[in-house]
């Protein structure tokens, strides 16, 4: 399986690098993506990625799970992303995934959900152990800002309504 790098992975890389500059990253391990193919297959087959509220659809260019590995500054991240367009409300999406994640063994971080800074996309975060590794699930809504990093010009289904992405990664912890 070829290893692919998406613009969203590059954006995540920049975020993790910024965390490293502030002392919020794990020590550098100087590793790469060699040998991660099985882990990528495991992540892209997670049932939560196929869970969606009634009416949610896979937009053009986003019909399949996008999965792969990227490595930057010693951090190796295996990921699987799935994008959906939903004609309903964000609250309906959040309710669906709060229930689906709990049924599937994902745990929300303890304590109240922190208030989001202005302009940041609303979403949910969960963690669980997958293949012996801590894994994070993010559900977040697509904004004009994060759509600007996409490989394809977003269609109208992504720029109206409640377009969102499920992102499972092998790195990080909610709020960490």
PDB file of C-alpha atoms in Angstrom:
ATOM      1  CA  UNK A   1       0.000   0.000   0.000  1.00  0.00           C
ATOM      2  CA  UNK A   2       1.546   3.331  -0.967  1.00  0.00           C
ATOM      3  CA  UNK A   3       1.935   5.919   1.766  1.00  0.00           C
ATOM      4  CA  UNK A   4       0.000   9.103   0.886  1.00  0.00           C
ATOM      5  CA  UNK A   5       0.316  12.562   2.353  1.00  0.00           C
ATOM      6  CA  UNK A   6      -2.693  14.901   2.235  1.00  0.00           C
ATOM      7  CA  UNK A   7      -2.798  18.587   2.817  1.00  0.00           C
ATOM      8  CA  UNK A   8      -4.792  17.979   5.990  1.00  0.00           C
ATOM      9  CA  UNK A   9      -1.946  15.791   7.206  1.00  0.00           C
ATOM     10  CA  UNK A  10       0.482  18.606   6.444  1.00  0.00           C
ATOM     11  CA  UNK A  11      -1.714  21.009   8.397  1.00  0.00           C
ATOM     12  CA  UNK A  12      -1.786  18.580  11.330  1.00  0.00           C
ATOM     13  CA  UNK A  13       2.002  18.336  11.044  1.00  0.00           C
ATOM     14  CA  UNK A  14       2.291  22.095  11.399  1.00  0.00           C
ATOM     15  CA  UNK A  15       0.042  22.032  14.480  1.00  0.00           C
ATOM     16  CA  UNK A  16       2.114  19.270  16.098  1.00  0.00           C
ATOM     17  CA  UNK A  17       5.332  21.113  15.224  1.00  0.00           C
ATOM     18  CA  UNK A  18       3.977  24.243  16.895  1.00  0.00           C
ATOM     19  CA  UNK A  19       3.201  22.133  19.954  1.00  0.00           C
ATOM     20  CA  UNK A  20       6.787  20.921  19.935  1.00  0.00           C
ATOM     21  CA  UNK A  21       8.083  24.475  19.914  1.00  0.00           C
ATOM     22  CA  UNK A  22       6.067  25.213  23.032  1.00  0.00           C
ATOM     23  CA  UNK A  23       7.187  22.052  24.830  1.00  0.00           C
ATOM     24  CA  UNK A  24       3.874  20.218  24.342  1.00  0.00           C
ATOM     25  CA  UNK A  25       5.144  17.390  22.164  1.00  0.00           C
ATOM     26  CA  UNK A  26       6.609  13.977  22.931  1.00  0.00           C
ATOM     27  CA  UNK A  27      10.398  13.646  22.726  1.00  0.00           C
ATOM     28  CA  UNK A  28      11.758  13.224  19.238  1.00  0.00           C
ATOM     29  CA  UNK A  29      12.142   9.566  18.305  1.00  0.00           C
ATOM     30  CA  UNK A  30      13.534   9.970  14.765  1.00  0.00           C
ATOM     31  CA  UNK A  31      11.221   7.432  13.187  1.00  0.00           C
ATOM     32  CA  UNK A  32       9.501   7.156   9.822  1.00  0.00           C
ATOM     33  CA  UNK A  33       6.461   5.457   8.304  1.00  0.00           C
ATOM     34  CA  UNK A  34       8.230   2.263   7.292  1.00  0.00           C
ATOM     35  CA  UNK A  35       6.301  -0.760   8.550  1.00  0.00           C
ATOM     36  CA  UNK A  36       3.053   1.094   9.341  1.00  0.00           C
ATOM     37  CA  UNK A  37       0.993  -0.449   6.529  1.00  0.00           C
ATOM     38  CA  UNK A  38      -0.874  -2.906   8.799  1.00  0.00           C
ATOM     39  CA  UNK A  39      -1.675  -0.149  11.311  1.00  0.00           C
ATOM     40  CA  UNK A  40      -2.999   2.048   8.458  1.00  0.00           C
ATOM     41  CA  UNK A  41      -5.279  -0.810   7.319  1.00  0.00           C
ATOM     42  CA  UNK A  42      -6.554  -1.274  10.888  1.00  0.00           C
ATOM     43  CA  UNK A  43      -7.336   2.420  11.248  1.00  0.00           C
ATOM     44  CA  UNK A  44      -9.118   2.759   7.906  1.00  0.00           C
ATOM     45  CA  UNK A  45     -11.367  -0.218   8.750  1.00  0.00           C
ATOM     46  CA  UNK A  46     -12.672   1.240  12.039  1.00  0.00           C
ATOM     47  CA  UNK A  47     -16.478   1.011  12.158  1.00  0.00           C
ATOM     48  CA  UNK A  48     -16.859   4.550  13.510  1.00  0.00           C
ATOM     49  CA  UNK A  49     -15.687   5.924  10.155  1.00  0.00           C
ATOM     50  CA  UNK A  50     -18.746   4.404   8.456  1.00  0.00           C
ATOM     51  CA  UNK A  51     -21.176   5.591  11.123  1.00  0.00           C
ATOM     52  CA  UNK A  52     -23.183   8.629  10.058  1.00  0.00           C
ATOM     53  CA  UNK A  53     -26.491  10.281  10.802  1.00  0.00           C
ATOM     54  CA  UNK A  54     -29.374   9.489   8.457  1.00  0.00           C
ATOM     55  CA  UNK A  55     -29.086  11.837   5.479  1.00  0.00           C
ATOM     56  CA  UNK A  56     -25.299  12.295   5.617  1.00  0.00           C
ATOM     57  CA  UNK A  57     -23.571  11.638   2.289  1.00  0.00           C
ATOM     58  CA  UNK A  58     -20.030  11.272   1.007  1.00  0.00           C
ATOM     59  CA  UNK A  59     -19.255  14.292  -1.202  1.00  0.00           C
ATOM     60  CA  UNK A  60     -17.601  13.992  -4.609  1.00  0.00           C
ATOM     61  CA  UNK A  61     -13.833  13.327  -4.176  1.00  0.00           C
ATOM     62  CA  UNK A  62     -14.483  12.115  -0.599  1.00  0.00           C
ATOM     63  CA  UNK A  63     -16.271   8.811  -1.227  1.00  0.00           C
ATOM     64  CA  UNK A  64     -13.638   6.703   0.535  1.00  0.00           C
ATOM     65  CA  UNK A  65     -11.657   6.762   3.741  1.00  0.00           C
ATOM     66  CA  UNK A  66      -8.380   8.622   3.307  1.00  0.00           C
ATOM     67  CA  UNK A  67      -5.738   6.792   5.340  1.00  0.00           C
ATOM     68  CA  UNK A  68      -1.990   6.827   5.539  1.00  0.00           C
ATOM     69  CA  UNK A  69       1.022   7.795   7.579  1.00  0.00           C
ATOM     70  CA  UNK A  70       3.184  10.852   7.819  1.00  0.00           C
ATOM     71  CA  UNK A  71       6.286  11.597   9.773  1.00  0.00           C
ATOM     72  CA  UNK A  72       7.750  14.955  10.667  1.00  0.00           C
ATOM     73  CA  UNK A  73      10.497  15.876  13.100  1.00  0.00           C
ATOM     74  CA  UNK A  74      10.484  12.359  14.523  1.00  0.00           C
ATOM     75  CA  UNK A  75       6.734  12.187  15.121  1.00  0.00           C
ATOM     76  CA  UNK A  76       5.012   9.344  13.252  1.00  0.00           C
ATOM     77  CA  UNK A  77       1.249   9.663  12.841  1.00  0.00           C
ATOM     78  CA  UNK A  78      -1.031   7.032  11.327  1.00  0.00           C
ATOM     79  CA  UNK A  79      -4.392   8.493  10.338  1.00  0.00           C
ATOM     80  CA  UNK A  80      -7.749   7.707   8.757  1.00  0.00           C
ATOM     81  CA  UNK A  81     -10.192  10.450   7.750  1.00  0.00           C
ATOM     82  CA  UNK A  82     -13.754  10.351   6.445  1.00  0.00           C
ATOM     83  CA  UNK A  83     -15.668  13.401   5.200  1.00  0.00           C
ATOM     84  CA  UNK A  84     -19.442  13.763   5.092  1.00  0.00           C
ATOM     85  CA  UNK A  85     -21.970  16.399   4.074  1.00  0.00           C
ATOM     86  CA  UNK A  86     -25.094  16.610   6.187  1.00  0.00           C
ATOM     87  CA  UNK A  87     -28.218  18.658   5.430  1.00  0.00           C
ATOM     88  CA  UNK A  88     -29.212  18.862   9.102  1.00  0.00           C
ATOM     89  CA  UNK A  89     -27.810  20.770  12.039  1.00  0.00           C
ATOM     90  CA  UNK A  90     -24.462  20.558  13.762  1.00  0.00           C
ATOM     91  CA  UNK A  91     -26.264  19.583  16.964  1.00  0.00           C
ATOM     92  CA  UNK A  92     -27.699  16.493  15.214  1.00  0.00           C
ATOM     93  CA  UNK A  93     -24.219  15.477  14.049  1.00  0.00           C
ATOM     94  CA  UNK A  94     -22.750  15.947  17.524  1.00  0.00           C
ATOM     95  CA  UNK A  95     -25.567  13.927  19.158  1.00  0.00           C
ATOM     96  CA  UNK A  96     -25.086  11.107  16.642  1.00  0.00           C
ATOM     97  CA  UNK A  97     -21.335  10.819  17.235  1.00  0.00           C
ATOM     98  CA  UNK A  98     -21.528  11.212  21.010  1.00  0.00           C
ATOM     99  CA  UNK A  99     -23.790   8.143  21.079  1.00  0.00           C
ATOM    100  CA  UNK A 100     -21.956   6.191  18.330  1.00  0.00           C
ATOM    101  CA  UNK A 101     -18.539   6.776  19.903  1.00  0.00           C
ATOM    102  CA  UNK A 102     -19.751   5.638  23.326  1.00  0.00           C
ATOM    103  CA  UNK A 103     -21.267   2.442  21.831  1.00  0.00           C
ATOM    104  CA  UNK A 104     -17.964   1.779  20.044  1.00  0.00           C
ATOM    105  CA  UNK A 105     -15.819   2.130  23.190  1.00  0.00           C
ATOM    106  CA  UNK A 106     -14.488   5.648  22.634  1.00  0.00           C
ATOM    107  CA  UNK A 107     -14.175   7.828  25.748  1.00  0.00           C
ATOM    108  CA  UNK A 108     -14.622  11.589  25.991  1.00  0.00           C
ATOM    109  CA  UNK A 109     -12.070  13.383  28.172  1.00  0.00           C
ATOM    110  CA  UNK A 110     -13.222  13.957  31.763  1.00  0.00           C
ATOM    111  CA  UNK A 111     -14.537  17.341  32.796  1.00  0.00           C
ATOM    112  CA  UNK A 112     -16.553  19.996  31.012  1.00  0.00           C
ATOM    113  CA  UNK A 113     -15.974  20.727  27.338  1.00  0.00           C
ATOM    114  CA  UNK A 114     -13.848  23.896  27.136  1.00  0.00           C
ATOM    115  CA  UNK A 115     -15.204  26.929  25.283  1.00  0.00           C
ATOM    116  CA  UNK A 116     -13.847  27.239  21.754  1.00  0.00           C
ATOM    117  CA  UNK A 117     -11.875  30.311  20.680  1.00  0.00           C
ATOM    118  CA  UNK A 118     -13.634  32.507  18.094  1.00  0.00           C
ATOM    119  CA  UNK A 119     -13.347  31.102  14.563  1.00  0.00           C
ATOM    120  CA  UNK A 120     -12.432  27.560  15.660  1.00  0.00           C
ATOM    121  CA  UNK A 121     -14.567  24.748  14.300  1.00  0.00           C
ATOM    122  CA  UNK A 122     -16.972  23.116  16.728  1.00  0.00           C
ATOM    123  CA  UNK A 123     -16.491  19.398  17.324  1.00  0.00           C
ATOM    124  CA  UNK A 124     -15.949  16.434  19.615  1.00  0.00           C
ATOM    125  CA  UNK A 125     -12.901  14.464  20.703  1.00  0.00           C
ATOM    126  CA  UNK A 126     -12.631  10.891  22.027  1.00  0.00           C
ATOM    127  CA  UNK A 127      -9.827   8.442  22.791  1.00  0.00           C
ATOM    128  CA  UNK A 128      -9.400   4.686  23.069  1.00  0.00           C
ATOM    129  CA  UNK A 129      -6.689   2.081  22.648  1.00  0.00           C
ATOM    130  CA  UNK A 130      -6.369   0.606  19.140  1.00  0.00           C
ATOM    131  CA  UNK A 131      -3.791  -2.081  18.410  1.00  0.00           C
ATOM    132  CA  UNK A 132      -2.054  -1.371  21.717  1.00  0.00           C
ATOM    133  CA  UNK A 133      -1.739   2.365  20.966  1.00  0.00           C
ATOM    134  CA  UNK A 134      -3.662   5.357  22.212  1.00  0.00           C
ATOM    135  CA  UNK A 135      -5.875   6.583  19.390  1.00  0.00           C
ATOM    136  CA  UNK A 136      -7.787   9.836  19.070  1.00  0.00           C
ATOM    137  CA  UNK A 137     -11.087  10.401  17.243  1.00  0.00           C
ATOM    138  CA  UNK A 138     -12.012  13.952  16.295  1.00  0.00           C
ATOM    139  CA  UNK A 139     -15.336  14.977  14.808  1.00  0.00           C
ATOM    140  CA  UNK A 140     -15.122  18.522  13.497  1.00  0.00           C
ATOM    141  CA  UNK A 141     -17.003  20.760  11.135  1.00  0.00           C
ATOM    142  CA  UNK A 142     -15.365  22.019   8.001  1.00  0.00           C
ATOM    143  CA  UNK A 143     -14.836  25.755   7.764  1.00  0.00           C
ATOM    144  CA  UNK A 144     -13.754  27.997   4.926  1.00  0.00           C
ATOM    145  CA  UNK A 145     -10.287  28.052   6.506  1.00  0.00           C
ATOM    146  CA  UNK A 146      -9.741  24.287   6.642  1.00  0.00           C
ATOM    147  CA  UNK A 147     -11.384  23.735   3.235  1.00  0.00           C
ATOM    148  CA  UNK A 148      -8.691  26.022   1.770  1.00  0.00           C
ATOM    149  CA  UNK A 149      -6.153  23.232   2.450  1.00  0.00           C
ATOM    150  CA  UNK A 150      -8.072  20.532   0.562  1.00  0.00           C
ATOM    151  CA  UNK A 151      -6.707  18.873  -2.573  1.00  0.00           C
ATOM    152  CA  UNK A 152      -9.985  19.463  -4.450  1.00  0.00           C
ATOM    153  CA  UNK A 153     -12.147  22.522  -4.935  1.00  0.00           C
ATOM    154  CA  UNK A 154     -14.976  21.987  -2.427  1.00  0.00           C
ATOM    155  CA  UNK A 155     -18.396  21.481  -3.951  1.00  0.00           C
ATOM    156  CA  UNK A 156     -21.571  23.153  -2.683  1.00  0.00           C
ATOM    157  CA  UNK A 157     -22.344  20.214  -0.376  1.00  0.00           C
ATOM    158  CA  UNK A 158     -19.201  21.069   1.625  1.00  0.00           C
ATOM    159  CA  UNK A 159     -19.719  24.815   1.742  1.00  0.00           C
ATOM    160  CA  UNK A 160     -23.332  24.786   2.924  1.00  0.00           C
ATOM    161  CA  UNK A 161     -25.040  22.900   5.697  1.00  0.00           C
ATOM    162  CA  UNK A 162     -23.052  20.853   8.194  1.00  0.00           C
ATOM    163  CA  UNK A 163     -20.066  19.373   6.375  1.00  0.00           C
ATOM    164  CA  UNK A 164     -17.800  17.555   8.799  1.00  0.00           C
ATOM    165  CA  UNK A 165     -14.869  15.176   9.057  1.00  0.00           C
ATOM    166  CA  UNK A 166     -14.097  12.192  11.265  1.00  0.00           C
ATOM    167  CA  UNK A 167     -10.372  11.963  11.873  1.00  0.00           C
ATOM    168  CA  UNK A 168      -8.736   9.064  13.703  1.00  0.00           C
ATOM    169  CA  UNK A 169      -5.062   9.502  14.531  1.00  0.00           C
ATOM    170  CA  UNK A 170      -2.465   7.566  16.460  1.00  0.00           C
ATOM    171  CA  UNK A 171      -1.136  10.729  18.069  1.00  0.00           C
ATOM    172  CA  UNK A 172      -2.324  13.131  20.704  1.00  0.00           C
ATOM    173  CA  UNK A 173      -4.890  13.268  23.414  1.00  0.00           C
ATOM    174  CA  UNK A 174      -7.993  15.403  23.542  1.00  0.00           C
ATOM    175  CA  UNK A 175      -7.038  18.846  24.744  1.00  0.00           C
ATOM    176  CA  UNK A 176      -3.391  17.803  24.973  1.00  0.00           C
TER     177      UNK A 176
END
